[in-house]
């Protein structure tokens, strides 16, 4: 018998396929499951502390600071952008603002992100599916030809890179559709564009009558749980769409989390994480393709891979048993599965599950943020990669010095500092040294399998000698003096402090002796020699499990 709810519900709701909430529930997996099913960013946000103060107040209906930060990020005016509760919400808002139930239609390529059709059906709009071409490539001409005569076509979606296949759509193709379908809004979903080499159409959308671009902080900025996205288009269109928003779409906590993620001091690490994800994606694709159970593996332009496999059912069971969550896409392509690119450790588990021998050594990487009233610092080091090196302390000479340390140390360093330079360079210089030392210490972990000791020497007329022991015991000695008080904005007296801070935060003995005539040379010699000494000390050597100490502890 029909229930009351069934009798009262709108037919469009009853016709909707329910989300398979149970299958996605955390309880279906153990707490340690490897989550590679939802294209989330595997790295937690770089924000800190409780953000609960002020929850007695309503948030701003359109949070001004966040709107401006997003507009700057995407290169548009604030009037061209409306902040939504994730890009999902933007899709819903557009459909509700523009589609009349029972009359209007929405076009989607197939396969693509399922939310477009879902929200359209919810609103009672017709969904017109246009199959993608061979290899899931999007072709503007095919799309336009299929949609030319559709009555009441209000929205045509294009997803680039496409979920779940990863295919990228060139901006020229999108604009070709926009020109040909002048009475339809073309909605370009750029949820994954940060992982792609395609340029964004955000700025173009702000100028055009019928292009809307969707953005989200869920994927690239690791904020899926905060629900922050936006729609970008010409100001009039955006103002009309915004009428369909609830009064206070974004919780204050989400606004704060987004502002923290977008802080200038965090930018370097976000870019570094994106670069790692892309590198992992490109590394994994051929490895997974070599698995006997995989027919094809496409890397595409997102933070995920799309695989076609021989026996999806058996594979699903196997991965489930191993506690690895991936997304099976039976409607997208026969045997299609989508796997999010995770951390190196998570990806190693995936390779093992597909029977691909994984590369050996564990990652020696650390990220940390250090925020005080005086400085806000984010730093990432990877001892086994030489790139990238990106250092922005706000003190150009010091940037150059720390770059020497990383270059000669042979490790990757991303360090950004937003400090109180209006007072002087002291806090920034010292705090960056502390943060760098802490990150190096963390990346070294238990300090197994390393050289431990390092030393190095000369530079032109100056000579610096730096001796290091990564002993776990801080000790610092500095012998040398400088004539000038500053090199650029960098106070020469800080060099002594920097090595002291490094010794303390790394847990290392660092002895520096420098002499010569020119302060610039002498300072540079210290940092270069330190980098060289560090290179030897952190180098993997001998047995990876062996502690380089007869005491058995460092
Ligand atoms: C994940 C995803 C979204 C949703 O983003 P939210 O901001 O988390 O709602 C939008 N579009 C595509 C193609 C996605 O894969």
Coordinates of C-alpha atoms and ligand atoms in Angstrom, one line a residue:
X1 CA 0.0 0.0 0.0
X2 CA 1.2 3.5 -0.7
X3 CA 2.3 5.4 2.3
X4 CA 1.0 8.9 3.1
X5 CA 4.4 10.3 2.2
X6 CA 4.3 8.5 -1.2
X7 CA 0.8 9.9 -1.9
X8 CA 1.7 13.4 -1.0
X9 CA 5.2 13.7 -2.6
X10 CA 5.7 15.4 -5.9
X11 CA 6.0 12.8 -8.7
X12 CA 9.4 14.2 -9.7
X13 CA 10.7 13.3 -6.2
X14 CA 9.4 9.8 -6.4
X15 CA 10.9 9.3 -9.8
X16 CA 14.4 10.4 -8.6
X17 CA 16.8 7.6 -8.0
X18 CA 17.7 7.8 -4.3
X19 CA 21.3 8.4 -3.3
X20 CA 22.9 5.2 -2.2
X21 CA 23.6 6.7 1.2
X22 CA 24.1 3.3 3.0
X23 CA 26.8 2.2 0.5
X24 CA 28.7 5.5 1.2
X25 CA 28.2 5.4 4.9
X26 CA 31.4 5.3 7.0
X27 CA 30.0 2.4 8.9
X28 CA 30.3 0.2 5.8
X29 CA 34.1 0.4 6.3
X30 CA 36.4 0.4 9.2
X31 CA 37.7 3.6 10.7
X32 CA 41.0 3.2 9.0
X33 CA 39.6 2.8 5.5
X34 CA 41.6 4.4 2.7
X35 CA 39.2 6.9 1.3
X36 CA 39.8 7.2 -2.5
X37 CA 36.1 7.3 -3.5
X38 CA 35.1 11.0 -3.3
X39 CA 37.9 13.0 -5.0
X40 CA 38.7 14.7 -1.7
X41 CA 42.1 16.1 -1.0
X42 CA 44.0 13.7 1.2
X43 CA 45.7 16.5 3.1
X44 CA 43.8 18.1 6.0
X45 CA 43.3 21.9 6.0
X46 CA 46.2 24.0 7.3
X47 CA 44.0 25.8 9.7
X48 CA 44.1 25.7 13.4
X49 CA 42.3 26.2 16.7
X50 CA 38.7 26.3 17.5
X51 CA 36.6 28.8 15.5
X52 CA 33.5 28.9 17.6
X53 CA 33.6 32.4 18.9
X54 CA 30.8 34.5 17.5
X55 CA 28.4 31.7 16.7
X56 CA 25.7 33.5 18.5
X57 CA 25.6 35.9 15.4
X58 CA 24.3 35.2 12.0
X59 CA 26.9 35.1 9.3
X60 CA 26.8 37.6 6.5
X61 CA 24.4 36.5 3.8
X62 CA 27.2 36.9 1.3
X63 CA 30.4 37.0 3.4
X64 CA 32.3 40.0 2.1
X65 CA 35.8 39.0 3.0
X66 CA 35.4 35.6 1.5
X67 CA 33.7 36.9 -1.6
X68 CA 36.7 39.3 -2.2
X69 CA 39.2 36.5 -1.5
X70 CA 37.5 34.2 -4.0
X71 CA 37.2 37.0 -6.6
X72 CA 40.9 37.7 -6.2
X73 CA 41.7 34.0 -6.4
X74 CA 39.8 33.5 -9.6
X75 CA 40.6 36.9 -11.2
X76 CA 37.2 38.5 -11.4
X77 CA 35.3 41.4 -9.7
X78 CA 33.3 40.7 -6.6
X79 CA 30.0 41.5 -8.4
X80 CA 30.7 38.6 -10.8
X81 CA 30.7 36.0 -8.1
X82 CA 28.2 34.5 -5.7
X83 CA 29.4 32.3 -2.8
X84 CA 27.5 29.1 -2.4
X85 CA 27.4 26.1 -0.1
X86 CA 29.8 24.2 -2.3
X87 CA 29.5 24.0 -6.1
X88 CA 26.7 21.5 -5.6
X89 CA 24.6 24.3 -4.2
X90 CA 25.5 26.5 -7.1
X91 CA 24.1 23.9 -9.5
X92 CA 20.9 23.7 -7.5
X93 CA 20.5 27.5 -7.4
X94 CA 21.0 27.8 -11.1
X95 CA 18.5 25.2 -11.9
X96 CA 15.9 26.6 -9.5
X97 CA 16.5 30.2 -10.7
X98 CA 16.2 29.4 -14.4
X99 CA 14.2 26.2 -15.0
X100 CA 10.4 26.1 -14.8
X101 CA 9.1 22.7 -13.7
X102 CA 7.5 20.7 -16.5
X103 CA 8.5 23.2 -19.2
X104 CA 12.3 23.8 -19.3
X105 CA 15.2 21.5 -20.1
X106 CA 18.8 21.0 -19.0
X107 CA 21.5 19.4 -21.2
X108 CA 24.3 17.2 -19.9
X109 CA 27.1 15.2 -21.6
X110 CA 27.1 11.5 -20.7
X111 CA 28.8 10.3 -18.7
X112 CA 29.4 13.3 -16.3
X113 CA 28.9 14.4 -12.8
X114 CA 25.5 13.1 -11.7
X115 CA 24.4 16.2 -9.7
X116 CA 23.4 18.2 -12.8
X117 CA 20.7 15.7 -13.8
X118 CA 19.8 15.1 -10.1
X119 CA 19.0 18.8 -9.4
X120 CA 17.3 19.2 -12.7
X121 CA 14.9 16.3 -12.0
X122 CA 14.3 17.6 -8.5
X123 CA 13.1 20.8 -10.1
X124 CA 11.0 19.0 -12.6
X125 CA 13.2 20.1 -15.6
X126 CA 13.8 17.7 -18.5
X127 CA 17.2 16.2 -18.8
X128 CA 18.7 15.8 -22.3
X129 CA 21.8 13.6 -22.4
X130 CA 24.3 13.9 -25.2
X131 CA 26.8 11.0 -25.3
X132 CA 30.5 11.9 -25.3
X133 CA 32.6 10.8 -28.2
X134 CA 35.2 8.1 -28.5
X135 CA 37.5 8.1 -25.5
X136 CA 35.0 10.3 -23.7
X137 CA 36.1 13.4 -25.6
X138 CA 33.8 16.4 -25.6
X139 CA 33.0 17.8 -29.1
X140 CA 31.3 21.2 -29.3
X141 CA 29.8 20.5 -32.7
X142 CA 28.2 17.3 -31.6
X143 CA 26.8 18.9 -28.5
X144 CA 25.4 21.9 -30.4
X145 CA 23.9 19.7 -33.1
X146 CA 22.1 17.5 -30.5
X147 CA 20.7 20.5 -28.7
X148 CA 19.8 22.9 -31.5
X149 CA 16.1 22.1 -31.5
X150 CA 15.5 21.3 -27.8
X151 CA 12.6 23.5 -26.6
X152 CA 13.0 25.5 -23.4
X153 CA 16.7 24.6 -23.1
X154 CA 17.9 26.8 -20.2
X155 CA 21.1 25.3 -19.1
X156 CA 23.8 23.2 -20.8
X157 CA 26.4 21.8 -18.5
X158 CA 30.1 21.1 -19.4
X159 CA 32.5 19.6 -16.9
X160 CA 36.2 20.2 -17.4
X161 CA 38.1 18.2 -16.4
X162 CA 35.1 15.8 -16.6
X163 CA 34.1 13.8 -13.6
X164 CA 34.5 10.7 -13.7
X165 CA 36.6 10.4 -16.9
X166 CA 39.1 13.2 -16.4
X167 CA 38.8 14.5 -20.0
X168 CA 39.6 18.2 -20.4
X169 CA 37.6 20.5 -22.6
X170 CA 39.5 23.3 -24.4
X171 CA 38.1 26.8 -23.7
X172 CA 37.6 27.3 -27.4
X173 CA 35.2 24.4 -27.4
X174 CA 33.2 25.9 -24.5
X175 CA 33.0 29.3 -26.2
X176 CA 31.9 27.6 -29.5
X177 CA 29.0 26.1 -27.6
X178 CA 28.2 29.4 -26.0
X179 CA 28.2 31.3 -29.3
X180 CA 26.0 28.6 -31.0
X181 CA 23.5 28.3 -28.2
X182 CA 23.0 32.0 -27.5
X183 CA 19.7 31.6 -25.6
X184 CA 21.0 29.0 -23.2
X185 CA 23.3 29.4 -20.2
X186 CA 26.4 27.4 -20.6
X187 CA 27.5 26.2 -17.1
X188 CA 31.2 25.2 -17.1
X189 CA 32.1 23.2 -14.0
X190 CA 35.8 23.8 -13.1
X191 CA 35.7 21.9 -9.9
X192 CA 39.0 20.1 -10.9
X193 CA 40.6 22.8 -13.0
X194 CA 43.4 23.4 -10.4
X195 CA 44.8 20.0 -11.3
X196 CA 44.7 20.6 -15.0
X197 CA 46.8 22.6 -17.4
X198 CA 43.7 24.2 -19.1
X199 CA 43.2 27.9 -18.5
X200 CA 40.1 29.0 -16.6
X201 CA 37.2 30.7 -18.3
X202 CA 36.2 32.5 -15.1
X203 CA 37.3 36.0 -16.3
X204 CA 35.6 35.4 -19.7
X205 CA 32.4 34.2 -18.0
X206 CA 32.2 37.5 -16.2
X207 CA 32.1 39.4 -19.5
X208 CA 29.8 37.1 -21.5
X209 CA 26.0 37.1 -21.4
X210 CA 25.6 33.3 -21.2
X211 CA 28.5 31.6 -19.5
X212 CA 28.7 30.6 -15.9
X213 CA 31.7 29.0 -14.3
X214 CA 31.5 26.9 -11.1
X215 CA 34.4 26.7 -8.6
X216 CA 34.9 24.9 -5.3
X217 CA 37.4 24.8 -2.5
X218 CA 36.5 21.1 -1.8
X219 CA 39.0 19.5 -4.1
X220 CA 42.1 21.7 -4.5
X221 CA 42.0 23.4 -1.1
X222 CA 41.0 20.3 0.9
X223 CA 37.8 21.8 2.3
X224 CA 35.2 19.3 1.2
X225 CA 33.7 19.3 4.8
X226 CA 33.3 23.1 4.9
X227 CA 31.1 23.3 1.8
X228 CA 32.4 26.4 0.0
X229 CA 32.1 27.1 -3.7
X230 CA 30.9 29.8 -6.0
X231 CA 29.4 30.7 -9.3
X232 CA 31.0 33.2 -11.6
X233 CA 29.2 35.1 -14.4
X234 CA 28.2 38.5 -15.5
X235 CA 27.0 40.6 -12.6
X236 CA 23.3 40.8 -13.6
X237 CA 23.0 37.0 -14.1
X238 CA 24.8 36.4 -10.8
X239 CA 22.5 38.8 -9.0
X240 CA 19.4 37.0 -10.4
X241 CA 20.8 33.5 -9.5
X242 CA 21.6 34.7 -6.0
X243 CA 17.8 35.3 -5.4
X244 CA 17.4 31.5 -5.2
X245 CA 19.8 31.3 -2.3
X246 CA 18.7 30.6 1.3
X247 CA 19.2 33.6 3.6
X248 CA 22.5 32.6 5.2
X249 CA 24.0 29.9 3.0
X250 CA 27.4 29.7 4.6
X251 CA 28.0 28.9 8.3
X252 CA 30.5 31.1 10.1
X253 CA 32.8 28.1 10.7
X254 CA 33.0 27.5 7.0
X255 CA 33.8 31.1 6.2
X256 CA 36.6 31.1 8.8
X257 CA 38.0 27.8 7.5
X258 CA 38.0 29.1 4.0
X259 CA 39.6 32.4 5.0
X260 CA 42.4 30.4 6.8
X261 CA 42.9 28.2 3.7
X262 CA 43.1 31.2 1.4
X263 CA 45.6 33.1 3.6
X264 CA 48.7 34.2 1.6
X265 CA 51.0 32.3 3.9
X266 CA 49.3 29.0 2.9
X267 CA 49.4 29.5 -0.8
X268 CA 52.7 27.9 -1.3
X269 CA 51.8 24.7 0.4
X270 CA 48.5 24.4 -1.5
X271 CA 50.3 24.7 -4.8
X272 CA 52.9 22.2 -3.6
X273 CA 50.1 19.7 -2.7
X274 CA 48.5 20.1 -6.0
X275 CA 51.8 19.5 -7.8
X276 CA 52.3 16.4 -5.7
X277 CA 48.8 15.1 -6.6
X278 CA 49.5 15.7 -10.3
X279 CA 52.8 14.0 -10.1
X280 CA 51.3 11.0 -8.3
X281 CA 48.4 10.9 -10.8
X282 CA 50.9 10.7 -13.7
X283 CA 53.0 8.1 -11.8
X284 CA 50.1 5.9 -11.0
X285 CA 48.4 5.8 -14.4
X286 CA 51.0 3.7 -16.2
X287 CA 51.6 1.5 -13.2
X288 CA 47.9 0.7 -12.8
X289 CA 47.6 0.2 -16.5
X290 CA 50.2 -2.5 -16.2
X291 CA 48.0 -4.5 -13.8
X292 CA 46.6 -7.6 -15.5
X293 CA 43.1 -6.8 -14.2
X294 CA 43.1 -3.3 -15.7
X295 CA 42.0 -2.7 -19.3
X296 CA 42.8 1.0 -19.4
X297 CA 43.8 3.7 -17.0
X298 CA 43.3 7.4 -17.9
X299 CA 45.0 10.1 -15.9
X300 CA 43.0 13.1 -17.3
X301 CA 43.2 16.5 -15.7
X302 CA 41.6 15.9 -12.2
X303 CA 42.8 14.6 -8.9
X304 CA 41.6 11.1 -9.8
X305 CA 42.1 8.3 -12.3
X306 CA 39.5 6.5 -14.4
X307 CA 40.0 2.8 -14.9
X308 CA 38.2 0.2 -17.0
X309 CA 38.7 -3.2 -15.4
X310 CA 37.8 -6.7 -16.4
X311 CA 35.8 -7.8 -13.4
X312 CA 34.5 -4.8 -11.5
X313 CA 32.4 -6.9 -9.1
X314 CA 35.3 -9.0 -7.9
X315 CA 37.5 -6.0 -7.6
X316 CA 34.9 -4.1 -5.6
X317 CA 34.8 -6.9 -3.1
X318 CA 38.5 -7.2 -2.9
X319 CA 39.0 -3.4 -2.4
X320 CA 36.3 -3.3 0.2
X321 CA 37.9 -6.2 2.1
X322 CA 41.2 -4.3 2.1
X323 CA 39.4 -1.2 3.4
X324 CA 40.0 0.9 0.2
X325 CA 37.1 3.0 -0.9
X326 CA 36.8 3.8 -4.6
X327 CA 33.9 4.8 -6.7
X328 CA 32.4 2.3 -9.1
X329 CA 30.8 3.9 -12.1
X330 CA 28.8 1.2 -13.9
X331 CA 26.8 3.8 -15.9
X332 CA 29.9 5.7 -17.0
X333 CA 31.6 2.9 -18.9
X334 CA 31.4 -0.8 -18.5
X335 CA 33.7 -1.7 -15.6
X336 CA 34.5 1.9 -15.0
X337 CA 36.0 2.9 -11.6
X338 CA 37.2 6.2 -10.3
X339 CA 40.0 6.3 -7.9
X340 CA 41.0 9.5 -6.1
X341 CA 44.8 10.2 -6.0
X342 CA 45.7 9.9 -2.3
X343 CA 48.9 10.4 -0.3
X344 CA 51.9 8.4 -1.3
X345 CA 51.1 5.8 1.4
X346 CA 47.5 5.5 0.3
X347 CA 48.5 5.1 -3.3
X348 CA 51.0 2.4 -2.4
X349 CA 48.1 0.5 -0.8
X350 CA 46.2 0.8 -4.1
X351 CA 49.1 -0.4 -6.2
X352 CA 49.5 -3.4 -3.9
X353 CA 45.8 -4.2 -4.2
X354 CA 46.1 -4.2 -8.0
X355 CA 49.1 -6.5 -7.7
X356 CA 51.6 -3.9 -8.9
X357 CA 54.9 -3.9 -7.0
X358 CA 55.3 -0.6 -5.3
X359 CA 58.5 1.5 -5.0
X360 CA 60.2 0.9 -1.7
X361 CA 61.3 3.8 0.5
X362 CA 58.7 5.7 2.6
X363 CA 58.3 9.4 2.1
X364 CA 60.3 11.7 4.2
X365 CA 58.2 14.8 4.0
X366 CA 56.7 17.2 6.6
X367 CA 54.4 20.1 6.5
X368 CA 53.6 22.5 9.3
X369 CA 52.1 25.8 10.0
X370 CA 53.3 28.1 12.8
X371 CA 51.1 31.1 13.6
X372 CA 51.9 33.7 16.2
X373 CA 50.9 37.3 16.6
X374 CA 54.2 38.2 14.9
X375 CA 54.4 35.8 12.0
X376 CA 52.2 33.4 10.1
X377 CA 54.3 30.7 8.5
X378 CA 53.6 27.6 6.4
X379 CA 56.5 25.2 5.5
X380 CA 56.8 22.0 3.6
X381 CA 60.0 19.9 3.1
X382 CA 60.6 16.7 1.2
X383 CA 64.0 15.3 1.8
X384 CA 63.9 13.0 -1.3
X385 CA 62.8 15.5 -3.9
X386 CA 64.9 18.4 -5.2
X387 CA 62.0 20.5 -6.4
X388 CA 60.0 22.7 -5.9
X389 CA 61.9 25.4 -4.0
X390 CA 59.7 28.3 -3.2
X391 CA 60.7 30.7 -0.4
X392 CA 58.9 33.9 0.5
X393 CA 59.9 35.1 3.9
X394 CA 59.3 38.8 3.0
X395 CA 63.1 39.4 3.4
X396 CA 64.6 39.0 -0.1
X397 CA 68.2 38.3 1.0
X398 CA 67.0 35.7 3.5
X399 CA 64.9 34.1 0.7
X400 CA 68.1 33.8 -1.2
X401 CA 69.9 32.3 1.8
X402 CA 67.2 29.7 2.5
X403 CA 67.1 28.8 -1.2
X404 CA 70.8 28.1 -1.0
X405 CA 70.2 25.8 2.0
X406 CA 67.6 23.8 0.1
X407 CA 69.5 23.8 -3.2
X408 CA 72.7 22.6 -1.6
X409 CA 70.9 20.4 0.8
X410 CA 69.2 18.7 -2.2
X411 CA 65.7 18.9 -0.8
X412 CA 62.4 20.5 -1.7
X413 CA 61.4 23.5 0.4
X414 CA 58.2 25.6 0.3
X415 CA 58.2 28.3 2.9
X416 CA 55.9 31.3 3.1
X417 CA 55.9 33.8 5.9
X418 CA 53.5 36.7 6.5
X419 CA 55.3 38.6 9.2
X420 CA 55.5 41.9 11.0
X421 CA 58.1 43.4 8.7
X422 CA 56.7 46.9 9.5
X423 CA 58.6 46.5 12.8
X424 CA 61.7 44.8 11.4
X425 CA 62.9 41.5 10.0
X426 CA 63.8 40.0 13.3
X427 CA 60.7 38.0 14.0
X428 CA 60.3 36.8 10.5
X429 CA 63.9 35.6 10.2
X430 CA 64.0 33.8 13.5
X431 CA 60.5 32.2 13.2
X432 CA 61.2 30.9 9.7
X433 CA 64.4 29.3 11.1
X434 CA 62.4 27.6 13.9
X435 CA 59.7 26.5 11.4
X436 CA 62.2 25.1 9.0
X437 CA 64.1 23.3 11.7
X438 CA 60.9 21.7 13.0
X439 CA 59.8 20.6 9.6
X440 CA 63.2 19.0 8.9
X441 CA 63.1 17.3 12.2
X442 CA 59.6 16.0 11.5
X443 CA 60.5 14.8 8.0
X444 CA 63.5 12.9 9.5
X445 CA 61.0 11.0 11.7
X446 CA 63.0 8.5 13.9
X447 CA 66.1 9.4 11.9
X448 CA 66.6 5.8 10.7
X449 CA 68.8 5.0 7.8
X450 CA 70.5 8.4 7.5
X451 CA 74.1 9.6 7.4
X452 CA 73.6 11.7 10.5
X453 CA 76.9 13.7 10.2
X454 CA 77.8 16.4 7.7
X455 CA 80.5 19.0 7.1
X456 CA 81.5 21.3 4.3
X457 CA 83.8 24.2 3.4
X458 CA 84.9 27.4 1.2
X459 CA 83.6 30.3 -1.0
X460 CA 85.8 32.8 -2.8
X461 CA 87.8 34.8 -0.3
X462 CA 85.4 33.8 2.5
X463 CA 85.3 30.4 4.1
X464 CA 82.7 28.9 6.1
X465 CA 82.8 25.6 7.9
X466 CA 79.6 24.0 9.1
X467 CA 79.6 20.8 11.1
X468 CA 76.3 19.0 11.8
X469 CA 75.3 16.1 13.9
X470 CA 71.6 15.2 13.8
X471 CA 72.0 13.8 17.2
X472 CA 68.6 14.7 18.6
X473 CA 70.5 17.0 21.1
X474 CA 70.4 20.8 20.4
X475 CA 73.7 22.5 20.5
X476 CA 74.9 25.6 18.6
X477 CA 78.2 27.3 18.3
X478 CA 78.9 30.2 16.0
X479 CA 82.3 31.8 15.4
X480 CA 82.4 34.8 13.2
X481 CA 81.6 38.5 13.0
X482 CA 80.1 40.9 10.5
X483 CA 81.0 44.5 9.7
X484 CA 77.7 45.8 8.2
X485 CA 74.5 45.8 10.2
X486 CA 72.3 44.8 7.3
X487 CA 72.4 43.1 3.9
X488 CA 69.3 44.6 2.3
X489 CA 66.6 44.3 4.9
X490 CA 68.4 41.3 6.5
X491 CA 70.1 42.1 9.8
X492 CA 73.5 40.3 9.8
X493 CA 73.4 39.7 13.5
X494 CA 70.5 37.3 12.8
X495 CA 72.8 34.7 11.2
X496 CA 74.0 33.6 14.5
X497 CA 70.4 33.4 15.8
X498 CA 69.2 31.5 12.7
X499 CA 71.7 28.6 13.3
X500 CA 70.8 28.6 17.0
X501 CA 67.1 28.4 16.1
X502 CA 67.8 25.6 13.6
X503 CA 69.8 23.6 16.1
X504 CA 67.1 23.9 18.7
X505 CA 64.2 23.1 16.5
X506 CA 66.0 20.3 14.6
X507 CA 67.5 18.7 17.6
X508 CA 71.0 19.0 16.1
X509 CA 74.5 20.1 17.0
X510 CA 75.5 22.8 14.5
X511 CA 78.9 24.4 14.6
X512 CA 79.5 27.3 12.2
X513 CA 82.8 29.1 11.7
X514 CA 83.1 31.8 9.1
X515 CA 85.8 34.3 8.1
X516 CA 86.5 36.6 5.1
X517 CA 86.1 40.2 3.9
X518 CA 82.7 40.6 2.4
X519 CA 79.7 40.2 4.6
X520 CA 77.5 39.1 1.7
X521 CA 79.9 36.4 0.8
X522 CA 80.4 35.3 4.4
X523 CA 76.7 35.0 5.1
X524 CA 76.1 33.2 1.9
X525 CA 79.0 30.8 2.6
X526 CA 77.4 29.9 5.9
X527 CA 74.1 29.0 4.4
X528 CA 75.6 27.2 1.5
X529 CA 77.9 25.2 3.7
X530 CA 75.0 24.4 6.0
X531 CA 73.0 23.1 3.0
X532 CA 75.9 20.9 1.9
X533 CA 76.4 19.6 5.4
X534 CA 72.7 18.9 5.7
X535 CA 72.7 17.1 2.4
X536 CA 75.2 14.6 3.8
X537 CA 73.6 14.2 7.1
X538 CA 70.0 13.5 5.8
X539 CA 71.2 11.2 3.0
X540 CA 69.8 7.8 3.1
X541 CA 72.6 5.4 3.8
X542 CA 72.9 1.7 4.4
X543 CA 70.1 -0.2 6.2
X544 CA 66.9 1.8 6.1
X545 CA 65.9 0.6 9.5
X546 CA 69.2 1.2 11.1
X547 CA 69.6 4.0 13.6
X548 CA 73.0 5.6 13.0
X549 CA 73.8 5.4 16.7
X550 CA 75.3 2.7 18.9
X551 CA 72.8 3.8 21.6
X552 CA 69.9 2.7 19.5
X553 CA 68.1 6.0 19.8
X554 CA 68.5 9.5 18.4
Ligands
LIG1 C1 33.0 17.3 -6.3 C2 32.3 18.0 -7.5 C3 31.5 19.2 -7.3 C4 31.1 19.5 -5.9 O1 31.8 20.4 -5.3 P1 31.3 20.9 -3.8 O2 31.8 22.3 -3.8 O3 31.9 20.0 -2.8 O4 29.8 20.9 -3.8 C5 31.1 19.9 -8.3 N1 31.4 19.4 -9.6 C6 32.1 18.3 -9.8 C7 32.3 17.9 -11.2 C8 32.5 17.6 -8.8 O5 33.2 16.4 -9.0

